[in-house]
mmCIF file with all atom_site columns, C-alpha atoms in Angstrom:
data_model
loop_
_atom_site.group_PDB
_atom_site.id
_atom_site.type_symbol
_atom_site.label_atom_id
_atom_site.label_alt_id
_atom_site.label_comp_id
_atom_site.label_asym_id
_atom_site.label_entity_id
_atom_site.label_seq_id
_atom_site.pdbx_PDB_ins_code
_atom_site.Cartn_x
_atom_site.Cartn_y
_atom_site.Cartn_z
_atom_site.occupancy
_atom_site.B_iso_or_equiv
_atom_site.pdbx_formal_charge
_atom_site.auth_seq_id
_atom_site.auth_comp_id
_atom_site.auth_asym_id
_atom_site.auth_atom_id
_atom_site.pdbx_PDB_model_num
ATOM 1  C CA . MET A 1 1  ? 69.509  92.804  86.335  1.00 51.00 ? 300 MET A CA 1
ATOM 2  C CA . ASN A 1 2  ? 71.642  93.638  89.263  1.00 55.00 ? 301 ASN A CA 1
ATOM 3  C CA . GLU A 1 3  ? 74.486  90.933  86.960  1.00 65.00 ? 302 GLU A CA 1
ATOM 4  C CA . ARG A 1 4  ? 75.369  93.861  84.464  1.00 69.00 ? 303 ARG A CA 1
ATOM 5  C CA . ARG A 1 5  ? 76.179  96.274  87.881  1.00 66.00 ? 304 ARG A CA 1
ATOM 6  C CA . SER A 1 6  ? 79.658  96.430  88.573  1.00 65.00 ? 305 SER A CA 1
ATOM 7  C CA . ASN A 1 7  ? 81.080  95.756  92.515  1.00 68.00 ? 306 ASN A CA 1
ATOM 8  C CA . ARG A 1 8  ? 83.635  98.222  91.752  1.00 66.00 ? 307 ARG A CA 1
ATOM 9  C CA . HIS A 1 9  ? 84.866  100.798 94.505  1.00 62.00 ? 308 HIS A CA 1
ATOM 10 C CA . GLY A 1 10 ? 86.252  103.902 93.182  1.00 69.00 ? 309 GLY A CA 1
ATOM 11 C CA . GLY A 1 11 ? 86.706  105.798 96.616  1.00 82.00 ? 310 GLY A CA 1
ATOM 12 C CA . VAL A 1 12 ? 89.892  103.895 97.684  1.00 86.00 ? 311 VAL A CA 1
ATOM 13 C CA . PRO A 1 13 ? 92.344  105.069 95.048  1.00 86.00 ? 312 PRO A CA 1
ATOM 14 C CA . LEU A 1 14 ? 91.429  108.001 95.901  1.00 88.00 ? 313 LEU A CA 1
ATOM 15 C CA . LEU A 1 15 ? 91.452  108.346 99.967  1.00 91.00 ? 314 LEU A CA 1
ATOM 16 C CA . VAL A 1 16 ? 95.217  106.416 99.081  1.00 93.00 ? 315 VAL A CA 1
ATOM 17 C CA . ALA A 1 17 ? 96.418  109.518 96.838  1.00 94.00 ? 316 ALA A CA 1
ATOM 18 C CA . LEU A 1 18 ? 94.910  112.075 99.360  1.00 95.00 ? 317 LEU A CA 1
ATOM 19 C CA . ALA A 1 19 ? 96.350  110.145 102.198 1.00 96.00 ? 318 ALA A CA 1
ATOM 20 C CA . VAL A 1 20 ? 99.910  110.204 100.176 1.00 97.00 ? 319 VAL A CA 1
ATOM 21 C CA . ALA A 1 21 ? 99.700  113.950 99.685  1.00 97.00 ? 320 ALA A CA 1
ATOM 22 C CA . ALA A 1 22 ? 98.542  114.997 102.807 1.00 97.00 ? 321 ALA A CA 1
ATOM 23 C CA . ALA A 1 23 ? 101.951 113.084 103.958 1.00 97.00 ? 322 ALA A CA 1
ATOM 24 C CA . GLY A 1 24 ? 104.131 115.008 101.556 1.00 95.00 ? 323 GLY A CA 1
ATOM 25 C CA . VAL A 1 25 ? 102.711 118.356 102.630 1.00 94.00 ? 324 VAL A CA 1
ATOM 26 C CA . LEU A 1 26 ? 102.806 117.709 106.062 1.00 92.00 ? 325 LEU A CA 1
ATOM 27 C CA . GLY A 1 27 ? 106.530 116.280 105.471 1.00 90.00 ? 326 GLY A CA 1
ATOM 28 C CA . ILE A 1 28 ? 107.864 119.259 103.193 1.00 89.00 ? 327 ILE A CA 1
ATOM 29 C CA . LEU A 1 29 ? 106.568 121.892 106.581 1.00 87.00 ? 328 LEU A CA 1
ATOM 30 C CA . VAL A 1 30 ? 108.751 119.566 109.041 1.00 84.00 ? 329 VAL A CA 1
ATOM 31 C CA . VAL A 1 31 ? 111.414 120.036 106.545 1.00 84.00 ? 330 VAL A CA 1
ATOM 32 C CA . ASP A 1 32 ? 111.327 123.581 105.489 1.00 81.00 ? 331 ASP A CA 1
ATOM 33 C CA . HIS A 1 33 ? 110.054 124.783 108.594 1.00 77.00 ? 332 HIS A CA 1
ATOM 34 C CA . GLY A 1 34 ? 111.380 122.612 111.647 1.00 71.00 ? 333 GLY A CA 1
ATOM 35 C CA . PRO A 1 35 ? 113.268 124.384 114.552 1.00 73.00 ? 334 PRO A CA 1
ATOM 36 C CA . TRP A 1 36 ? 116.536 122.784 113.069 1.00 73.00 ? 335 TRP A CA 1
ATOM 37 C CA . SER A 1 37 ? 116.198 125.397 109.804 1.00 72.00 ? 336 SER A CA 1
ATOM 38 C CA . LYS A 1 38 ? 115.853 128.901 111.817 1.00 74.00 ? 337 LYS A CA 1
ATOM 39 C CA . PRO A 1 39 ? 118.576 131.280 110.119 1.00 74.00 ? 338 PRO A CA 1
ATOM 40 C CA . LYS A 1 40 ? 121.142 132.105 112.754 1.00 75.00 ? 339 LYS A CA 1
ATOM 41 C CA . ILE A 1 41 ? 121.742 136.224 112.288 1.00 77.00 ? 340 ILE A CA 1
ATOM 42 C CA . GLN A 1 42 ? 124.789 137.157 113.042 1.00 70.00 ? 341 GLN A CA 1
ATOM 43 C CA . PRO A 1 43 ? 125.350 140.945 114.700 1.00 72.00 ? 342 PRO A CA 1
ATOM 44 C CA . ALA A 1 44 ? 127.895 143.201 113.009 1.00 66.00 ? 343 ALA A CA 1
ATOM 45 C CA . THR A 1 45 ? 130.022 143.405 116.228 1.00 66.00 ? 344 THR A CA 1
ATOM 46 C CA . THR A 1 46 ? 130.778 139.835 116.042 1.00 67.00 ? 345 THR A CA 1
ATOM 47 C CA . ALA A 1 47 ? 131.097 139.591 111.952 1.00 71.00 ? 346 ALA A CA 1
ATOM 48 C CA . ASN A 1 48 ? 135.062 139.170 111.649 1.00 79.00 ? 347 ASN A CA 1
ATOM 49 C CA . TYR A 1 49 ? 134.989 141.178 108.180 1.00 78.00 ? 348 TYR A CA 1
ATOM 50 C CA . SER A 1 50 ? 132.809 143.926 107.005 1.00 78.00 ? 349 SER A CA 1
ATOM 51 C CA . THR A 1 51 ? 133.628 143.695 103.524 1.00 82.00 ? 350 THR A CA 1
ATOM 52 C CA . THR A 1 52 ? 133.372 140.809 100.890 1.00 82.00 ? 351 THR A CA 1
ATOM 53 C CA . GLY A 1 53 ? 136.684 142.133 99.333  1.00 81.00 ? 352 GLY A CA 1
ATOM 54 C CA . GLU A 1 54 ? 137.933 141.666 103.618 1.00 84.00 ? 353 GLU A CA 1
ATOM 55 C CA . ALA A 1 55 ? 136.592 138.512 103.608 1.00 83.00 ? 354 ALA A CA 1
ATOM 56 C CA . ALA A 1 56 ? 138.492 137.692 100.319 1.00 83.00 ? 355 ALA A CA 1
ATOM 57 C CA . ARG A 1 57 ? 141.764 138.623 100.991 1.00 84.00 ? 356 ARG A CA 1
ATOM 58 C CA . ALA A 1 58 ? 141.628 137.120 104.930 1.00 85.00 ? 357 ALA A CA 1
ATOM 59 C CA . ALA A 1 59 ? 141.021 133.860 102.499 1.00 87.00 ? 358 ALA A CA 1
ATOM 60 C CA . GLY A 1 60 ? 143.343 134.219 100.075 1.00 89.00 ? 359 GLY A CA 1
ATOM 61 C CA . ALA A 1 61 ? 142.049 135.884 97.334  1.00 87.00 ? 360 ALA A CA 1
ATOM 62 C CA . ALA A 1 62 ? 143.751 138.340 95.087  1.00 84.00 ? 361 ALA A CA 1
ATOM 63 C CA . VAL A 1 63 ? 140.462 141.760 94.792  1.00 74.00 ? 362 VAL A CA 1
ATOM 64 C CA . MET A 1 64 ? 141.224 143.065 91.326  1.00 81.00 ? 363 MET A CA 1
ATOM 65 C CA . PRO A 1 65 ? 139.182 145.728 89.776  1.00 81.00 ? 364 PRO A CA 1
ATOM 66 C CA . THR A 1 66 ? 137.727 144.373 86.440  1.00 81.00 ? 365 THR A CA 1
ATOM 67 C CA . GLY A 1 67 ? 139.523 145.328 83.046  1.00 81.00 ? 366 GLY A CA 1
ATOM 68 C CA . PRO A 1 68 ? 139.117 148.409 80.918  1.00 81.00 ? 367 PRO A CA 1
ATOM 69 C CA . LYS A 1 69 ? 136.543 148.142 78.608  1.00 75.00 ? 368 LYS A CA 1
ATOM 70 C CA . SER A 1 70 ? 137.991 147.397 75.209  1.00 76.00 ? 369 SER A CA 1
ATOM 71 C CA . PRO A 1 71 ? 138.367 150.691 72.401  1.00 77.00 ? 370 PRO A CA 1
ATOM 72 C CA . ILE A 1 72 ? 137.173 148.147 69.164  1.00 81.00 ? 371 ILE A CA 1
ATOM 73 C CA . GLU A 1 73 ? 134.409 147.213 70.646  1.00 74.00 ? 372 GLU A CA 1
ATOM 74 C CA . PRO A 1 74 ? 131.514 147.544 68.179  1.00 78.00 ? 373 PRO A CA 1
ATOM 75 C CA . ALA A 1 75 ? 128.258 149.212 68.546  1.00 78.00 ? 374 ALA A CA 1
ATOM 76 C CA . PRO A 1 76 ? 125.198 147.275 69.566  1.00 77.00 ? 375 PRO A CA 1
ATOM 77 C CA . PRO A 1 77 ? 122.826 145.987 67.308  1.00 82.00 ? 376 PRO A CA 1
ATOM 78 C CA . GLY A 1 78 ? 119.462 147.336 66.937  1.00 81.00 ? 377 GLY A CA 1
ATOM 79 C CA . PRO A 1 79 ? 118.216 151.297 66.387  1.00 80.00 ? 378 PRO A CA 1
ATOM 80 C CA . LYS A 1 80 ? 119.642 153.530 68.661  1.00 78.00 ? 379 LYS A CA 1
ATOM 81 C CA . PRO A 1 81 ? 116.998 154.293 71.947  1.00 75.00 ? 380 PRO A CA 1
ATOM 82 C CA . ALA A 1 82 ? 115.279 157.490 71.625  1.00 75.00 ? 381 ALA A CA 1
ATOM 83 C CA . HIS A 1 83 ? 115.367 160.545 73.765  1.00 69.00 ? 382 HIS A CA 1
ATOM 84 C CA . PRO A 1 84 ? 112.231 161.892 75.783  1.00 67.00 ? 383 PRO A CA 1
ATOM 85 C CA . ALA A 1 85 ? 110.443 164.287 74.378  1.00 69.00 ? 384 ALA A CA 1
ATOM 86 C CA . ASN A 1 86 ? 110.816 166.716 77.153  1.00 67.00 ? 385 ASN A CA 1
ATOM 87 C CA . SER A 1 87 ? 114.225 165.521 78.613  1.00 58.00 ? 386 SER A CA 1
ATOM 88 C CA . THR A 1 88 ? 116.120 167.893 80.909  1.00 63.00 ? 387 THR A CA 1
ATOM 89 C CA . ALA A 1 89 ? 119.535 165.816 80.530  1.00 56.00 ? 388 ALA A CA 1
ATOM 90 C CA . PRO A 1 90 ? 122.391 168.179 78.932  1.00 58.00 ? 389 PRO A CA 1
ATOM 91 C CA . GLU A 1 91 ? 123.287 167.081 75.187  1.00 55.00 ? 390 GLU A CA 1
#
């Protein structure tokens, strides 16, 4: 009767999988939240440029406005948006 019974141990693969998962989570926490990953916040008084445009010009980029909208632009497909019934905006 005991010959038909299996001698397998099903808990070993489960324990290995849990150990690998725990090591992965611990590794992620160390990498993401370690002392070396703190943001280095710079106060406004020590910043070199106050706007993005100033920084771009200092790097040699030409900051230009976007071009005007094309006069031949087609109407967007679909129905026009409905106005609310109690609109206070002038028409």
